[in-house]
XYZ file of C-alpha atoms in Angstrom:
137
model
C -87.073 -71.492 -75.302
C -87.085 -68.026 -76.830
C -83.813 -66.435 -77.928
C -82.329 -63.585 -75.920
C -82.380 -60.081 -77.398
C -78.635 -60.156 -78.197
C -79.157 -63.278 -80.332
C -82.013 -61.608 -82.200
C -79.874 -58.475 -82.720
C -77.150 -60.683 -84.222
C -79.695 -61.970 -86.764
C -80.755 -58.409 -87.665
C -77.295 -56.860 -87.968
C -76.294 -58.269 -91.389
C -79.710 -57.672 -93.024
C -81.898 -54.624 -93.770
C -82.730 -53.680 -90.143
C -78.997 -53.672 -89.385
C -78.370 -51.509 -92.441
C -80.893 -48.998 -91.044
C -79.156 -49.078 -87.651
C -81.980 -50.700 -85.666
C -80.838 -51.504 -82.112
C -83.039 -53.690 -79.959
C -83.295 -52.534 -76.344
C -85.921 -54.878 -74.891
C -87.674 -57.954 -76.152
C -90.424 -60.104 -74.679
C -93.269 -62.118 -76.223
C -95.680 -59.205 -75.702
C -93.411 -56.143 -76.144
C -90.362 -55.031 -78.142
C -88.467 -51.737 -77.754
C -85.750 -50.435 -80.080
C -84.004 -47.300 -81.308
C -82.889 -46.184 -84.744
C -80.649 -43.255 -85.672
C -82.047 -40.606 -87.985
C -79.221 -40.501 -90.511
C -79.148 -38.365 -93.680
C -79.460 -41.464 -95.884
C -82.745 -42.358 -94.135
C -84.231 -38.885 -94.620
C -86.275 -37.022 -97.163
C -85.554 -33.430 -98.177
C -85.324 -31.086 -95.243
C -83.535 -33.619 -93.037
C -86.684 -35.386 -91.805
C -86.875 -39.168 -91.388
C -88.478 -40.739 -94.469
C -91.890 -42.337 -93.950
C -90.649 -45.559 -95.515
C -87.872 -45.761 -92.921
C -90.456 -45.319 -90.158
C -92.596 -48.075 -91.654
C -89.627 -50.439 -92.043
C -88.551 -49.764 -88.451
C -92.031 -50.567 -87.141
C -92.311 -53.631 -89.378
C -89.072 -54.949 -87.922
C -90.340 -54.588 -84.359
C -93.597 -56.422 -85.072
C -91.689 -59.199 -86.814
C -89.272 -59.503 -83.894
C -92.178 -59.658 -81.469
C -93.786 -62.434 -83.472
C -90.468 -64.272 -83.754
C -90.140 -64.212 -79.973
C -93.430 -66.142 -79.800
C -92.531 -68.831 -82.329
C -91.287 -72.348 -81.787
C -90.478 -75.421 -83.816
C -88.841 -73.713 -86.778
C -91.873 -71.542 -87.591
C -91.406 -68.236 -89.389
C -93.352 -65.052 -90.007
C -94.178 -62.523 -92.685
C -96.166 -59.288 -92.671
C -99.562 -59.493 -94.373
C -100.958 -56.052 -93.531
C -99.652 -52.759 -92.205
C -101.314 -49.396 -91.551
C -99.347 -46.279 -90.647
C -100.583 -42.974 -89.268
C -97.941 -40.240 -89.494
C -98.168 -37.526 -86.858
C -94.827 -35.690 -86.515
C -91.317 -35.741 -87.934
C -87.911 -36.730 -86.588
C -84.848 -34.607 -87.396
C -81.586 -35.831 -88.827
C -78.891 -36.296 -86.187
C -81.347 -37.579 -83.569
C -82.843 -41.008 -82.930
C -86.323 -42.455 -82.898
C -87.624 -44.947 -80.385
C -90.147 -47.637 -81.191
C -92.306 -49.621 -78.814
C -94.305 -52.493 -80.240
C -96.979 -54.222 -78.168
C -98.963 -57.322 -78.993
C -102.667 -56.737 -79.564
C -103.277 -60.373 -80.540
C -101.012 -63.431 -80.329
C -102.814 -66.250 -82.063
C -101.827 -69.587 -83.533
C -101.849 -68.372 -87.163
C -101.640 -64.573 -86.916
C -100.338 -61.941 -84.545
C -101.217 -58.245 -84.496
C -98.785 -55.613 -83.222
C -99.133 -51.881 -82.628
C -95.948 -49.845 -82.739
C -95.553 -46.264 -81.566
C -92.584 -44.295 -82.857
C -91.428 -41.238 -80.901
C -88.772 -38.662 -81.723
C -85.923 -37.400 -79.534
C -88.298 -34.898 -77.878
C -90.676 -37.725 -76.940
C -93.255 -36.522 -79.452
C -95.338 -39.175 -81.204
C -94.196 -39.515 -84.838
C -96.260 -42.464 -86.016
C -98.543 -45.305 -84.999
C -98.270 -48.514 -87.008
C -100.580 -51.510 -86.730
C -99.529 -54.676 -88.530
C -100.578 -58.270 -88.920
C -97.968 -61.021 -88.983
C -98.764 -64.405 -90.488
C -97.242 -67.406 -88.687
C -95.580 -69.679 -91.239
C -95.175 -73.411 -90.741
C -91.669 -74.836 -91.200
C -90.725 -75.725 -94.775
C -90.266 -79.394 -95.578
């Protein structure tokens, strides 16, 4: 049985995604939706969300999506990620991420995440591969 989204949020809160302010809104084995505030400490000069923060946000969503597909103590790690930056997000707003499964295999999963700003404009598209890890002995 897959965990509910509140349980997954509780796992994220004390680690890096929680530090960034990632808030899960929806979670299913084929789709994850979340928001993240654009705070000054996540920005570059000019009050625009840092590209690394965008990438970390997207990476979190793909990892959560993979996690929602795992069973038997399996884990996941990112093996590849490609980001296309399109527009910025201003400090004091929030970005929204939607990650959809492109491939959910036994050993790898591929997710594509779109990040939009408060105006609904596309900020970035991230495609990542998650490796499925067997439980440690």
